[in-house]
mmCIF file of N, CA and C in Angstrom:
data_model
loop_
_atom_site.group_PDB
_atom_site.id
_atom_site.type_symbol
_atom_site.label_atom_id
_atom_site.label_comp_id
_atom_site.label_asym_id
_atom_site.label_seq_id
_atom_site.Cartn_x
_atom_site.Cartn_y
_atom_site.Cartn_z
ATOM 1 N N MET A 1 -23.932 20.540 -0.753
ATOM 2 C CA MET A 1 -23.754 18.774 -0.057
ATOM 3 C C MET A 1 -22.537 19.003 0.181
ATOM 4 N N LYS A 2 -22.286 18.053 1.288
ATOM 5 C CA LYS A 2 -20.970 17.903 1.820
ATOM 6 C C LYS A 2 -20.555 16.808 1.104
ATOM 7 N N MET A 3 -19.509 16.197 0.641
ATOM 8 C CA MET A 3 -19.075 15.059 -0.011
ATOM 9 C C MET A 3 -18.440 14.555 1.344
ATOM 10 N N PRO A 4 -18.554 12.972 0.980
ATOM 11 C CA PRO A 4 -18.471 11.546 1.913
ATOM 12 C C PRO A 4 -16.543 11.667 1.933
ATOM 13 N N ILE A 5 -15.789 11.576 2.904
ATOM 14 C CA ILE A 5 -14.803 11.053 2.945
ATOM 15 C C ILE A 5 -14.698 9.555 2.581
ATOM 16 N N LEU A 6 -13.499 9.591 1.531
ATOM 17 C CA LEU A 6 -13.283 7.943 1.384
ATOM 18 C C LEU A 6 -12.048 7.231 2.448
ATOM 19 N N ARG A 7 -12.503 6.069 2.970
ATOM 20 C CA ARG A 7 -11.405 5.711 3.926
ATOM 21 C C ARG A 7 -10.999 4.497 2.819
ATOM 22 N N ARG A 8 -9.609 4.738 2.856
ATOM 23 C CA ARG A 8 -8.873 3.645 2.295
ATOM 24 C C ARG A 8 -7.966 3.032 3.642
ATOM 25 N N LYS A 9 -8.285 1.724 3.303
ATOM 26 C CA LYS A 9 -7.065 0.881 4.037
ATOM 27 C C LYS A 9 -5.709 1.357 3.838
ATOM 28 N N GLN A 10 -4.735 1.555 4.790
ATOM 29 C CA GLN A 10 -3.409 1.928 4.153
ATOM 30 C C GLN A 10 -2.620 0.365 3.277
ATOM 31 N N MET A 11 -2.172 0.754 2.986
ATOM 32 C CA MET A 11 -1.342 -0.368 1.356
ATOM 33 C C MET A 11 -2.573 -0.781 0.529
ATOM 34 N N GLY A 12 -3.670 -0.481 0.818
ATOM 35 C CA GLY A 12 -4.444 -1.077 -0.677
ATOM 36 C C GLY A 12 -4.093 -0.356 -1.675
ATOM 37 N N ASP A 13 -4.287 -0.509 -3.247
ATOM 38 C CA ASP A 13 -4.347 -0.146 -4.201
ATOM 39 C C ASP A 13 -5.371 1.629 -4.276
ATOM 40 N N GLY A 14 -6.168 1.832 -3.561
ATOM 41 C CA GLY A 14 -7.068 2.794 -3.624
ATOM 42 C C GLY A 14 -6.153 4.308 -2.798
ATOM 43 N N TRP A 15 -5.144 3.122 -1.815
ATOM 44 C CA TRP A 15 -4.272 4.441 -0.561
ATOM 45 C C TRP A 15 -2.775 4.626 -1.290
ATOM 46 N N ILE A 16 -2.450 3.420 -2.132
ATOM 47 C CA ILE A 16 -0.990 3.649 -2.516
ATOM 48 C C ILE A 16 -1.232 4.655 -4.149
ATOM 49 N N ASN A 17 -2.618 4.756 -4.632
ATOM 50 C CA ASN A 17 -2.521 5.600 -5.769
ATOM 51 C C ASN A 17 -3.263 6.666 -5.243
ATOM 52 N N GLY A 18 -3.931 7.100 -4.518
ATOM 53 C CA GLY A 18 -5.003 8.163 -4.180
ATOM 54 C C GLY A 18 -4.261 9.179 -3.048
ATOM 55 N N GLY A 19 -4.792 9.842 -1.639
ATOM 56 C CA GLY A 19 -4.265 10.463 -1.270
ATOM 57 C C GLY A 19 -4.866 12.051 -1.703
ATOM 58 N N ASN A 20 -4.587 12.827 -0.769
ATOM 59 C CA ASN A 20 -4.639 13.863 -0.414
ATOM 60 C C ASN A 20 -3.874 14.623 -1.668
ATOM 61 N N SER A 21 -2.797 14.458 -1.867
ATOM 62 C CA SER A 21 -2.133 15.390 -3.082
ATOM 63 C C SER A 21 -2.112 14.564 -3.939
ATOM 64 N N GLY A 22 -2.996 13.645 -4.534
ATOM 65 C CA GLY A 22 -2.989 13.252 -5.895
ATOM 66 C C GLY A 22 -2.699 11.394 -5.803
ATOM 67 N N MET A 23 -1.629 10.783 -6.596
ATOM 68 C CA MET A 23 -1.001 9.592 -6.611
ATOM 69 C C MET A 23 -0.066 9.937 -5.674
ATOM 70 N N ARG A 24 -0.127 9.023 -4.167
ATOM 71 C CA ARG A 24 0.819 8.642 -3.297
ATOM 72 C C ARG A 24 2.203 8.037 -3.647
ATOM 73 N N LEU A 25 2.274 7.313 -4.349
ATOM 74 C CA LEU A 25 3.346 6.577 -4.610
ATOM 75 C C LEU A 25 4.065 7.689 -5.887
ATOM 76 N N GLU A 26 3.514 8.153 -6.465
ATOM 77 C CA GLU A 26 4.029 8.976 -7.688
ATOM 78 C C GLU A 26 4.884 10.154 -6.583
ATOM 79 N N SER A 27 4.458 10.807 -5.373
ATOM 80 C CA SER A 27 4.543 11.444 -4.254
ATOM 81 C C SER A 27 5.762 11.417 -3.580
ATOM 82 N N ALA A 28 5.700 9.649 -3.531
ATOM 83 C CA ALA A 28 6.820 9.435 -2.446
ATOM 84 C C ALA A 28 8.122 8.998 -3.202
ATOM 85 N N GLU A 29 8.168 8.653 -4.840
ATOM 86 C CA GLU A 29 8.679 8.519 -5.257
ATOM 87 C C GLU A 29 9.762 8.980 -6.756
ATOM 88 N N GLY A 30 8.828 9.890 -7.274
ATOM 89 C CA GLY A 30 8.764 10.669 -8.221
ATOM 90 C C GLY A 30 7.870 9.710 -9.567
ATOM 91 N N ILE A 31 7.644 10.605 -10.585
ATOM 92 C CA ILE A 31 6.700 10.105 -11.657
ATOM 93 C C ILE A 31 7.509 9.103 -12.397
ATOM 94 N N ASP A 32 8.289 9.271 -12.609
ATOM 95 C CA ASP A 32 9.562 7.878 -12.952
ATOM 96 C C ASP A 32 9.867 6.465 -12.787
ATOM 97 N N LYS A 33 9.875 6.538 -11.409
ATOM 98 C CA LYS A 33 9.725 5.627 -10.673
ATOM 99 C C LYS A 33 8.697 4.798 -10.428
ATOM 100 N N ALA A 34 7.691 5.681 -10.597
ATOM 101 C CA ALA A 34 6.323 5.450 -9.604
ATOM 102 C C ALA A 34 5.507 4.715 -11.339
ATOM 103 N N ASP A 35 6.028 5.029 -12.021
ATOM 104 C CA ASP A 35 5.590 4.378 -13.587
ATOM 105 C C ASP A 35 6.554 3.003 -13.628
ATOM 106 N N ASP A 36 7.760 2.745 -13.369
ATOM 107 C CA ASP A 36 8.302 1.658 -13.335
ATOM 108 C C ASP A 36 7.454 0.635 -12.520
ATOM 109 N N ILE A 37 7.549 1.220 -10.851
ATOM 110 C CA ILE A 37 6.663 0.432 -10.097
ATOM 111 C C ILE A 37 5.608 -0.292 -10.486
ATOM 112 N N LEU A 38 4.412 0.349 -11.298
ATOM 113 C CA LEU A 38 3.093 0.406 -11.170
ATOM 114 C C LEU A 38 3.437 -0.851 -12.760
ATOM 115 N N LEU A 39 4.463 -0.188 -14.277
ATOM 116 C CA LEU A 39 4.649 -1.705 -14.805
ATOM 117 C C LEU A 39 5.262 -2.687 -14.323
ATOM 118 N N GLU A 40 5.841 -2.893 -13.545
ATOM 119 C CA GLU A 40 6.646 -3.856 -13.064
ATOM 120 C C GLU A 40 5.466 -4.821 -12.308
ATOM 121 N N GLY A 41 4.551 -4.246 -11.366
ATOM 122 C CA GLY A 41 4.288 -4.762 -10.378
ATOM 123 C C GLY A 41 4.880 -4.752 -8.735
ATOM 124 N N TYR A 42 3.813 -5.134 -7.810
ATOM 125 C CA TYR A 42 4.512 -5.407 -6.750
ATOM 126 C C TYR A 42 3.914 -5.911 -5.572
ATOM 127 N N GLU A 43 4.288 -6.033 -4.606
ATOM 128 C CA GLU A 43 3.527 -6.826 -3.441
ATOM 129 C C GLU A 43 4.031 -6.144 -2.210
ATOM 130 N N ARG A 44 2.716 -6.595 -1.762
ATOM 131 C CA ARG A 44 2.777 -5.665 -0.297
ATOM 132 C C ARG A 44 2.828 -6.360 1.112
ATOM 133 N N PHE A 45 4.051 -5.987 1.803
ATOM 134 C CA PHE A 45 4.135 -7.011 3.211
ATOM 135 C C PHE A 45 3.718 -5.899 4.244
ATOM 136 N N VAL A 46 3.730 -6.655 5.480
ATOM 137 C CA VAL A 46 4.073 -6.154 6.647
ATOM 138 C C VAL A 46 4.879 -6.946 7.378
ATOM 139 N N ILE A 47 5.951 -6.025 8.043
ATOM 140 C CA ILE A 47 6.942 -6.733 8.427
ATOM 141 C C ILE A 47 6.752 -6.744 10.291
ATOM 142 N N ASN A 48 7.225 -7.579 10.514
ATOM 143 C CA ASN A 48 7.061 -7.785 11.957
ATOM 144 C C ASN A 48 8.603 -8.136 12.743
ATOM 145 N N VAL A 49 9.053 -7.539 13.886
ATOM 146 C CA VAL A 49 10.388 -8.429 14.491
ATOM 147 C C VAL A 49 10.102 -8.576 15.821
ATOM 148 N N LEU A 50 10.094 -9.997 15.918
ATOM 149 C CA LEU A 50 9.395 -10.092 17.476
ATOM 150 C C LEU A 50 10.639 -10.142 18.381
ATOM 151 N N SER A 51 10.224 -10.057 19.757
ATOM 152 C CA SER A 51 11.573 -9.555 20.452
ATOM 153 C C SER A 51 12.282 -10.446 20.510
ATOM 154 N N ASP A 52 11.911 -12.044 20.321
ATOM 155 C CA ASP A 52 13.159 -13.166 20.312
ATOM 156 C C ASP A 52 14.458 -13.224 18.760
ATOM 157 N N GLY A 53 13.947 -12.075 17.979
ATOM 158 C CA GLY A 53 14.316 -12.341 16.821
ATOM 159 C C GLY A 53 13.614 -12.448 16.076
ATOM 160 N N LYS A 54 12.929 -13.360 15.781
ATOM 161 C CA LYS A 54 11.835 -13.722 15.025
ATOM 162 C C LYS A 54 11.219 -13.058 13.664
ATOM 163 N N VAL A 55 11.555 -13.159 12.526
ATOM 164 C CA VAL A 55 10.900 -12.260 11.705
ATOM 165 C C VAL A 55 9.524 -12.820 11.025
ATOM 166 N N VAL A 56 8.457 -12.163 11.115
ATOM 167 C CA VAL A 56 7.227 -12.720 10.823
ATOM 168 C C VAL A 56 6.693 -11.711 9.472
ATOM 169 N N ARG A 57 6.279 -12.135 8.513
ATOM 170 C CA ARG A 57 5.896 -11.094 7.520
ATOM 171 C C ARG A 57 4.228 -11.879 6.802
ATOM 172 N N LYS A 58 3.579 -10.469 6.802
ATOM 173 C CA LYS A 58 2.467 -11.081 6.316
ATOM 174 C C LYS A 58 1.951 -10.228 5.152
ATOM 175 N N LYS A 59 1.490 -11.164 4.398
ATOM 176 C CA LYS A 59 1.182 -10.294 3.039
ATOM 177 C C LYS A 59 -0.508 -9.531 2.842
ATOM 178 N N VAL A 60 0.074 -8.581 2.249
ATOM 179 C CA VAL A 60 -1.203 -7.665 2.160
ATOM 180 C C VAL A 60 -1.597 -7.218 0.791
ATOM 181 N N ASN A 61 -3.174 -7.684 0.833
ATOM 182 C CA ASN A 61 -3.542 -7.855 -0.613
ATOM 183 C C ASN A 61 -4.168 -6.468 -1.463
ATOM 184 N N GLU A 62 -4.375 -6.703 -2.469
ATOM 185 C CA GLU A 62 -5.482 -5.294 -3.147
ATOM 186 C C GLU A 62 -5.808 -4.204 -2.409
ATOM 187 N N VAL A 63 -6.788 -4.688 -1.554
ATOM 188 C CA VAL A 63 -7.730 -3.827 -0.541
ATOM 189 C C VAL A 63 -7.086 -3.700 0.697
ATOM 190 N N GLY A 64 -5.897 -3.762 0.928
ATOM 191 C CA GLY A 64 -5.496 -3.421 2.357
ATOM 192 C C GLY A 64 -5.376 -4.397 3.067
ATOM 193 N N ASN A 65 -6.088 -5.348 2.705
ATOM 194 C CA ASN A 65 -6.224 -6.962 4.123
ATOM 195 C C ASN A 65 -5.062 -7.640 3.936
ATOM 196 N N LEU A 66 -4.954 -8.008 5.113
ATOM 197 C CA LEU A 66 -3.772 -9.041 5.524
ATOM 198 C C LEU A 66 -4.402 -10.420 4.572
ATOM 199 N N ASP A 67 -3.597 -11.305 4.106
ATOM 200 C CA ASP A 67 -4.183 -12.588 3.751
ATOM 201 C C ASP A 67 -4.028 -13.553 4.597
ATOM 202 N N LYS A 68 -4.606 -14.445 4.768
ATOM 203 C CA LYS A 68 -4.534 -15.482 5.652
ATOM 204 C C LYS A 68 -3.960 -16.664 5.235
#
């Protein structure tokens, strides 16, 4: 039986804590720093810099959707 592929939105909890190689955050930051980040908490943002130099910041929620 073929297992379904789980699709996770980037920056959602499942994407940050998952990935093919185990914990994505741990792989990027190391186990100690990842533990610190998870204990302290974090926020997710998408940042865009427009051609006129204006910076637009949008918050991303725990499932990877942009908050409105």
